[in-house]
Amino acid sequence: MSNSNDLAVTRRTRLRDHVGRLLGQWGVFFRGFVEHPRMVGSIIPSSRFTIRKMLAPVKWEECKLFVEYGPGVGTFCRPVLERLPRDGKLLVIDTNPLYIDYLKRTITDSRFVAVHGSAADVEEIVRAIGYEEADYVLSGLPFSTLPEGVGPAIAKATHDVLRPGGAFLVYQFSARARDYMAPHFARIEQGFELWNVLPCQLFWGWKDEAA
């Protein structure tokens, strides 16, 4: 009887801890959206379907540095770290210190680096952590609602920091993201994910191998 009671208590404790972590994550995400709605692409984190499709073209065995803009509460961070080589690095950049503090507290992987800053400064930030270029850059930032001039600056800086053959991975609710990418990426592949709240547009902008 005692063993049954102990097992029931253990299960309730695990369930409580899981719910607590989930509500904590959602609470942080929602607070970040309320405080900075123009800088957060959605009030709901991306679905696993979006994550899987967005990351599908990445050649993980060749990836030394993966960069993410606007990581929020780490919806993409954990899937990226699961796929990243042991000698790879994941750099995330966010202007919201709430998200950066949360990620630093909850992700302890030695390959993970979180920086409070602007994606427009990605070249400087990449150099500051000891790299010259990135293999892939992922962004869910809402380009169409960013302050004037910020979207074009991020698109250019991203192209400049990518290695030849690297890619800019963008997921958005609006197809206008392509307009910001087009001046810098000659080859842009496009997709769509229905199973997301809301359904979203997916873009992969590839940097010319000869660049």
PDB file of C-alpha atoms in Angstrom:
ATOM      1  CA  MET A   1       0.000   0.000   0.000  1.00  0.00           C
ATOM      2  CA  SER A   2       2.858   2.307   0.885  1.00  0.00           C
ATOM      3  CA  ASN A   3       4.515   1.694  -2.480  1.00  0.00           C
ATOM      4  CA  SER A   4       1.284   2.598  -4.302  1.00  0.00           C
ATOM      5  CA  ASN A   5       0.957   5.826  -2.343  1.00  0.00           C
ATOM      6  CA  ASP A   6       4.597   6.723  -3.014  1.00  0.00           C
ATOM      7  CA  LEU A   7       4.110   6.091  -6.727  1.00  0.00           C
ATOM      8  CA  ALA A   8       0.983   8.247  -6.803  1.00  0.00           C
ATOM      9  CA  VAL A   9       2.784  11.072  -5.011  1.00  0.00           C
ATOM     10  CA  THR A  10       5.709  10.829  -7.437  1.00  0.00           C
ATOM     11  CA  ARG A  11       3.378  11.010 -10.423  1.00  0.00           C
ATOM     12  CA  ARG A  12       1.537  14.015  -9.015  1.00  0.00           C
ATOM     13  CA  THR A  13       4.825  15.754  -8.298  1.00  0.00           C
ATOM     14  CA  ARG A  14       6.088  15.155 -11.839  1.00  0.00           C
ATOM     15  CA  LEU A  15       2.814  16.387 -13.311  1.00  0.00           C
ATOM     16  CA  ARG A  16       2.863  19.488 -11.124  1.00  0.00           C
ATOM     17  CA  ASP A  17       6.477  20.253 -12.079  1.00  0.00           C
ATOM     18  CA  HIS A  18       5.708  19.765 -15.791  1.00  0.00           C
ATOM     19  CA  VAL A  19       2.664  22.049 -15.641  1.00  0.00           C
ATOM     20  CA  GLY A  20       4.662  24.597 -13.680  1.00  0.00           C
ATOM     21  CA  ARG A  21       7.407  24.666 -16.301  1.00  0.00           C
ATOM     22  CA  LEU A  22       4.862  24.924 -19.108  1.00  0.00           C
ATOM     23  CA  LEU A  23       2.942  27.782 -17.502  1.00  0.00           C
ATOM     24  CA  GLY A  24       6.212  29.475 -16.641  1.00  0.00           C
ATOM     25  CA  GLN A  25       7.337  29.300 -20.269  1.00  0.00           C
ATOM     26  CA  TRP A  26       3.997  30.543 -21.580  1.00  0.00           C
ATOM     27  CA  GLY A  27       3.922  33.271 -18.958  1.00  0.00           C
ATOM     28  CA  VAL A  28       7.333  34.542 -20.037  1.00  0.00           C
ATOM     29  CA  PHE A  29       6.393  34.353 -23.718  1.00  0.00           C
ATOM     30  CA  PHE A  30       3.097  36.203 -23.198  1.00  0.00           C
ATOM     31  CA  ARG A  31       4.717  38.883 -21.064  1.00  0.00           C
ATOM     32  CA  GLY A  32       7.345  39.465 -23.751  1.00  0.00           C
ATOM     33  CA  PHE A  33       4.632  39.840 -26.380  1.00  0.00           C
ATOM     34  CA  VAL A  34       2.648  42.309 -24.268  1.00  0.00           C
ATOM     35  CA  GLU A  35       5.723  44.428 -23.517  1.00  0.00           C
ATOM     36  CA  HIS A  36       7.148  44.426 -27.058  1.00  0.00           C
ATOM     37  CA  PRO A  37       4.388  43.410 -29.527  1.00  0.00           C
ATOM     38  CA  ARG A  38       6.172  44.898 -32.563  1.00  0.00           C
ATOM     39  CA  MET A  39       9.245  42.753 -31.913  1.00  0.00           C
ATOM     40  CA  VAL A  40       7.471  39.405 -31.360  1.00  0.00           C
ATOM     41  CA  GLY A  41       6.082  37.590 -34.374  1.00  0.00           C
ATOM     42  CA  SER A  42       3.263  35.764 -32.588  1.00  0.00           C
ATOM     43  CA  ILE A  43       1.490  35.386 -29.282  1.00  0.00           C
ATOM     44  CA  ILE A  44       1.727  31.589 -29.746  1.00  0.00           C
ATOM     45  CA  PRO A  45       5.063  29.712 -30.095  1.00  0.00           C
ATOM     46  CA  SER A  46       5.673  27.885 -33.388  1.00  0.00           C
ATOM     47  CA  SER A  47       4.295  24.353 -33.831  1.00  0.00           C
ATOM     48  CA  ARG A  48       6.457  21.242 -34.111  1.00  0.00           C
ATOM     49  CA  PHE A  49       5.387  21.000 -37.754  1.00  0.00           C
ATOM     50  CA  THR A  50       6.793  24.451 -38.493  1.00  0.00           C
ATOM     51  CA  ILE A  51      10.004  23.629 -36.653  1.00  0.00           C
ATOM     52  CA  ARG A  52      10.504  20.363 -38.540  1.00  0.00           C
ATOM     53  CA  LYS A  53       9.840  21.879 -41.965  1.00  0.00           C
ATOM     54  CA  MET A  54      11.870  25.031 -41.315  1.00  0.00           C
ATOM     55  CA  LEU A  55      14.969  23.086 -40.262  1.00  0.00           C
ATOM     56  CA  ALA A  56      14.694  20.326 -42.873  1.00  0.00           C
ATOM     57  CA  PRO A  57      17.153  21.811 -45.455  1.00  0.00           C
ATOM     58  CA  VAL A  58      19.942  22.333 -42.893  1.00  0.00           C
ATOM     59  CA  LYS A  59      23.061  20.205 -43.438  1.00  0.00           C
ATOM     60  CA  TRP A  60      23.815  19.668 -39.768  1.00  0.00           C
ATOM     61  CA  GLU A  61      27.067  17.796 -40.296  1.00  0.00           C
ATOM     62  CA  GLU A  62      28.511  20.972 -41.867  1.00  0.00           C
ATOM     63  CA  CYS A  63      27.111  23.386 -39.292  1.00  0.00           C
ATOM     64  CA  LYS A  64      29.600  25.066 -36.966  1.00  0.00           C
ATOM     65  CA  LEU A  65      27.553  28.158 -36.071  1.00  0.00           C
ATOM     66  CA  PHE A  66      23.771  28.408 -36.132  1.00  0.00           C
ATOM     67  CA  VAL A  67      22.268  31.804 -35.303  1.00  0.00           C
ATOM     68  CA  GLU A  68      18.701  32.606 -34.300  1.00  0.00           C
ATOM     69  CA  TYR A  69      17.055  36.026 -34.079  1.00  0.00           C
ATOM     70  CA  GLY A  70      14.201  36.474 -31.625  1.00  0.00           C
ATOM     71  CA  PRO A  71      14.379  33.078 -29.883  1.00  0.00           C
ATOM     72  CA  GLY A  72      11.593  33.914 -27.442  1.00  0.00           C
ATOM     73  CA  VAL A  73      11.434  31.147 -24.836  1.00  0.00           C
ATOM     74  CA  GLY A  74      13.466  28.686 -26.901  1.00  0.00           C
ATOM     75  CA  THR A  75      10.872  26.978 -29.096  1.00  0.00           C
ATOM     76  CA  PHE A  76      13.511  26.389 -31.799  1.00  0.00           C
ATOM     77  CA  CYS A  77      16.541  26.306 -29.497  1.00  0.00           C
ATOM     78  CA  ARG A  78      16.077  22.809 -28.175  1.00  0.00           C
ATOM     79  CA  PRO A  79      15.346  21.193 -31.569  1.00  0.00           C
ATOM     80  CA  VAL A  80      18.412  22.954 -32.993  1.00  0.00           C
ATOM     81  CA  LEU A  81      20.627  21.741 -30.155  1.00  0.00           C
ATOM     82  CA  GLU A  82      19.332  18.187 -30.632  1.00  0.00           C
ATOM     83  CA  ARG A  83      20.517  18.275 -34.264  1.00  0.00           C
ATOM     84  CA  LEU A  84      23.672  20.363 -33.869  1.00  0.00           C
ATOM     85  CA  PRO A  85      27.086  18.592 -33.931  1.00  0.00           C
ATOM     86  CA  ARG A  86      28.950  18.312 -30.631  1.00  0.00           C
ATOM     87  CA  ASP A  87      31.459  20.916 -31.773  1.00  0.00           C
ATOM     88  CA  GLY A  88      28.777  23.304 -33.089  1.00  0.00           C
ATOM     89  CA  LYS A  89      27.472  26.473 -31.486  1.00  0.00           C
ATOM     90  CA  LEU A  90      23.998  28.004 -31.249  1.00  0.00           C
ATOM     91  CA  LEU A  91      23.952  31.785 -30.882  1.00  0.00           C
ATOM     92  CA  VAL A  92      20.637  33.497 -30.138  1.00  0.00           C
ATOM     93  CA  ILE A  93      20.103  37.253 -30.249  1.00  0.00           C
ATOM     94  CA  ASP A  94      17.136  39.119 -28.777  1.00  0.00           C
ATOM     95  CA  THR A  95      16.434  42.742 -27.875  1.00  0.00           C
ATOM     96  CA  ASN A  96      14.212  41.650 -24.978  1.00  0.00           C
ATOM     97  CA  PRO A  97      16.255  40.963 -21.809  1.00  0.00           C
ATOM     98  CA  LEU A  98      13.306  39.004 -20.367  1.00  0.00           C
ATOM     99  CA  TYR A  99      13.786  36.276 -22.976  1.00  0.00           C
ATOM    100  CA  ILE A 100      17.574  36.284 -22.734  1.00  0.00           C
ATOM    101  CA  ASP A 101      17.486  35.927 -18.945  1.00  0.00           C
ATOM    102  CA  TYR A 102      14.945  33.098 -19.205  1.00  0.00           C
ATOM    103  CA  LEU A 103      17.011  31.192 -21.783  1.00  0.00           C
ATOM    104  CA  LYS A 104      20.217  31.549 -19.787  1.00  0.00           C
ATOM    105  CA  ARG A 105      18.434  30.087 -16.760  1.00  0.00           C
ATOM    106  CA  THR A 106      16.801  27.179 -18.564  1.00  0.00           C
ATOM    107  CA  ILE A 107      19.312  26.067 -21.223  1.00  0.00           C
ATOM    108  CA  THR A 108      22.577  24.826 -19.784  1.00  0.00           C
ATOM    109  CA  ASP A 109      24.059  23.267 -22.936  1.00  0.00           C
ATOM    110  CA  SER A 110      27.669  24.440 -23.334  1.00  0.00           C
ATOM    111  CA  ARG A 111      27.059  24.961 -27.074  1.00  0.00           C
ATOM    112  CA  PHE A 112      24.442  27.620 -26.339  1.00  0.00           C
ATOM    113  CA  VAL A 113      25.139  31.378 -26.225  1.00  0.00           C
ATOM    114  CA  ALA A 114      22.418  33.994 -25.621  1.00  0.00           C
ATOM    115  CA  VAL A 115      23.121  37.665 -26.335  1.00  0.00           C
ATOM    116  CA  HIS A 116      20.998  40.703 -25.536  1.00  0.00           C
ATOM    117  CA  GLY A 117      21.314  42.843 -28.651  1.00  0.00           C
ATOM    118  CA  SER A 118      20.023  43.650 -32.126  1.00  0.00           C
ATOM    119  CA  ALA A 119      20.059  41.272 -35.076  1.00  0.00           C
ATOM    120  CA  ALA A 120      21.306  44.214 -37.158  1.00  0.00           C
ATOM    121  CA  ASP A 121      24.582  43.882 -35.228  1.00  0.00           C
ATOM    122  CA  VAL A 122      24.976  40.177 -35.964  1.00  0.00           C
ATOM    123  CA  GLU A 123      28.391  40.548 -37.617  1.00  0.00           C
ATOM    124  CA  GLU A 124      29.871  42.226 -34.554  1.00  0.00           C
ATOM    125  CA  ILE A 125      28.230  39.729 -32.196  1.00  0.00           C
ATOM    126  CA  VAL A 126      29.454  36.737 -34.203  1.00  0.00           C
ATOM    127  CA  ARG A 127      33.011  38.054 -34.136  1.00  0.00           C
ATOM    128  CA  ALA A 128      32.719  38.703 -30.396  1.00  0.00           C
ATOM    129  CA  ILE A 129      32.123  35.004 -29.718  1.00  0.00           C
ATOM    130  CA  GLY A 130      35.084  33.975 -31.859  1.00  0.00           C
ATOM    131  CA  TYR A 131      33.605  33.271 -35.297  1.00  0.00           C
ATOM    132  CA  GLU A 132      34.030  34.955 -38.677  1.00  0.00           C
ATOM    133  CA  GLU A 133      30.819  33.721 -40.287  1.00  0.00           C
ATOM    134  CA  ALA A 134      27.641  31.748 -39.672  1.00  0.00           C
ATOM    135  CA  ASP A 135      26.371  28.698 -41.512  1.00  0.00           C
ATOM    136  CA  TYR A 136      22.657  29.339 -40.990  1.00  0.00           C
ATOM    137  CA  VAL A 137      20.579  32.155 -39.568  1.00  0.00           C
ATOM    138  CA  LEU A 138      16.982  31.587 -38.440  1.00  0.00           C
ATOM    139  CA  SER A 139      14.481  34.380 -37.889  1.00  0.00           C
ATOM    140  CA  GLY A 140      10.876  34.657 -36.801  1.00  0.00           C
ATOM    141  CA  LEU A 141      11.076  38.419 -36.369  1.00  0.00           C
ATOM    142  CA  PRO A 142       8.043  40.237 -37.835  1.00  0.00           C
ATOM    143  CA  PHE A 143       9.849  42.207 -40.561  1.00  0.00           C
ATOM    144  CA  SER A 144       6.784  44.195 -41.589  1.00  0.00           C
ATOM    145  CA  THR A 145       6.243  45.645 -38.101  1.00  0.00           C
ATOM    146  CA  LEU A 146       9.845  46.367 -37.144  1.00  0.00           C
ATOM    147  CA  PRO A 147      10.855  50.025 -36.764  1.00  0.00           C
ATOM    148  CA  GLU A 148      11.624  51.768 -40.053  1.00  0.00           C
ATOM    149  CA  GLY A 149      14.952  50.752 -41.551  1.00  0.00           C
ATOM    150  CA  VAL A 150      15.548  47.849 -39.158  1.00  0.00           C
ATOM    151  CA  GLY A 151      14.239  45.110 -41.491  1.00  0.00           C
ATOM    152  CA  PRO A 152      16.478  46.055 -44.437  1.00  0.00           C
ATOM    153  CA  ALA A 153      19.473  46.443 -42.103  1.00  0.00           C
ATOM    154  CA  ILE A 154      18.931  42.953 -40.664  1.00  0.00           C
ATOM    155  CA  ALA A 155      18.553  41.381 -44.109  1.00  0.00           C
ATOM    156  CA  LYS A 156      21.816  42.948 -45.334  1.00  0.00           C
ATOM    157  CA  ALA A 157      23.764  42.107 -42.174  1.00  0.00           C
ATOM    158  CA  THR A 158      22.520  38.536 -42.337  1.00  0.00           C
ATOM    159  CA  HIS A 159      23.676  38.098 -45.928  1.00  0.00           C
ATOM    160  CA  ASP A 160      27.060  39.561 -45.040  1.00  0.00           C
ATOM    161  CA  VAL A 161      27.607  37.287 -42.024  1.00  0.00           C
ATOM    162  CA  LEU A 162      26.646  34.052 -43.804  1.00  0.00           C
ATOM    163  CA  ARG A 163      29.280  31.848 -45.384  1.00  0.00           C
ATOM    164  CA  PRO A 164      28.936  31.139 -49.104  1.00  0.00           C
ATOM    165  CA  GLY A 165      26.385  28.361 -49.420  1.00  0.00           C
ATOM    166  CA  GLY A 166      24.769  29.284 -46.113  1.00  0.00           C
ATOM    167  CA  ALA A 167      21.114  30.177 -45.718  1.00  0.00           C
ATOM    168  CA  PHE A 168      18.757  32.657 -44.088  1.00  0.00           C
ATOM    169  CA  LEU A 169      15.746  30.739 -42.730  1.00  0.00           C
ATOM    170  CA  VAL A 170      12.664  32.911 -42.190  1.00  0.00           C
ATOM    171  CA  TYR A 171       9.167  32.062 -40.986  1.00  0.00           C
ATOM    172  CA  GLN A 172       6.455  34.744 -41.105  1.00  0.00           C
ATOM    173  CA  PHE A 173       2.704  35.199 -41.276  1.00  0.00           C
ATOM    174  CA  SER A 174       3.177  37.613 -44.163  1.00  0.00           C
ATOM    175  CA  ALA A 175       4.856  36.969 -47.518  1.00  0.00           C
ATOM    176  CA  ARG A 176       6.373  40.462 -47.328  1.00  0.00           C
ATOM    177  CA  ALA A 177       9.457  38.987 -45.687  1.00  0.00           C
ATOM    178  CA  ARG A 178      10.565  37.973 -49.167  1.00  0.00           C
ATOM    179  CA  ASP A 179      10.695  41.660 -50.158  1.00  0.00           C
ATOM    180  CA  TYR A 180      13.360  42.262 -47.510  1.00  0.00           C
ATOM    181  CA  MET A 181      15.360  39.207 -48.529  1.00  0.00           C
ATOM    182  CA  ALA A 182      15.201  39.621 -52.319  1.00  0.00           C
ATOM    183  CA  PRO A 183      17.805  42.434 -52.672  1.00  0.00           C
ATOM    184  CA  HIS A 184      20.433  40.195 -51.069  1.00  0.00           C
ATOM    185  CA  PHE A 185      19.494  36.584 -51.845  1.00  0.00           C
ATOM    186  CA  ALA A 186      19.219  35.601 -55.500  1.00  0.00           C
ATOM    187  CA  ARG A 187      17.793  32.166 -54.693  1.00  0.00           C
ATOM    188  CA  ILE A 188      14.844  32.103 -52.309  1.00  0.00           C
ATOM    189  CA  GLU A 189      12.817  28.956 -51.784  1.00  0.00           C
ATOM    190  CA  GLN A 190       9.345  29.279 -50.330  1.00  0.00           C
ATOM    191  CA  GLY A 191       7.023  26.994 -48.374  1.00  0.00           C
ATOM    192  CA  PHE A 192       3.891  27.085 -46.261  1.00  0.00           C
ATOM    193  CA  GLU A 193       2.875  25.455 -42.996  1.00  0.00           C
ATOM    194  CA  LEU A 194      -0.847  25.139 -42.308  1.00  0.00           C
ATOM    195  CA  TRP A 195      -0.438  23.424 -38.935  1.00  0.00           C
ATOM    196  CA  ASN A 196       0.652  26.500 -37.039  1.00  0.00           C
ATOM    197  CA  VAL A 197      -1.190  29.265 -35.181  1.00  0.00           C
ATOM    198  CA  LEU A 198      -1.468  31.176 -37.425  1.00  0.00           C
ATOM    199  CA  PRO A 199      -0.493  29.328 -40.659  1.00  0.00           C
ATOM    200  CA  CYS A 200       2.835  30.740 -41.753  1.00  0.00           C
ATOM    201  CA  GLN A 201       5.015  31.415 -44.764  1.00  0.00           C
ATOM    202  CA  LEU A 202       8.458  29.813 -44.838  1.00  0.00           C
ATOM    203  CA  PHE A 203      11.479  31.134 -46.731  1.00  0.00           C
ATOM    204  CA  TRP A 204      15.001  29.846 -47.294  1.00  0.00           C
ATOM    205  CA  GLY A 205      17.354  32.437 -48.809  1.00  0.00           C
ATOM    206  CA  TRP A 206      20.624  30.876 -50.003  1.00  0.00           C
ATOM    207  CA  LYS A 207      23.851  32.831 -50.271  1.00  0.00           C
ATOM    208  CA  ASP A 208      25.633  32.358 -53.592  1.00  0.00           C
ATOM    209  CA  GLU A 209      28.487  29.843 -53.323  1.00  0.00           C
ATOM    210  CA  ALA A 210      30.691  32.256 -55.249  1.00  0.00           C
ATOM    211  CA  ALA A 211      29.988  35.175 -52.887  1.00  0.00           C
TER     212      ALA A 211
END
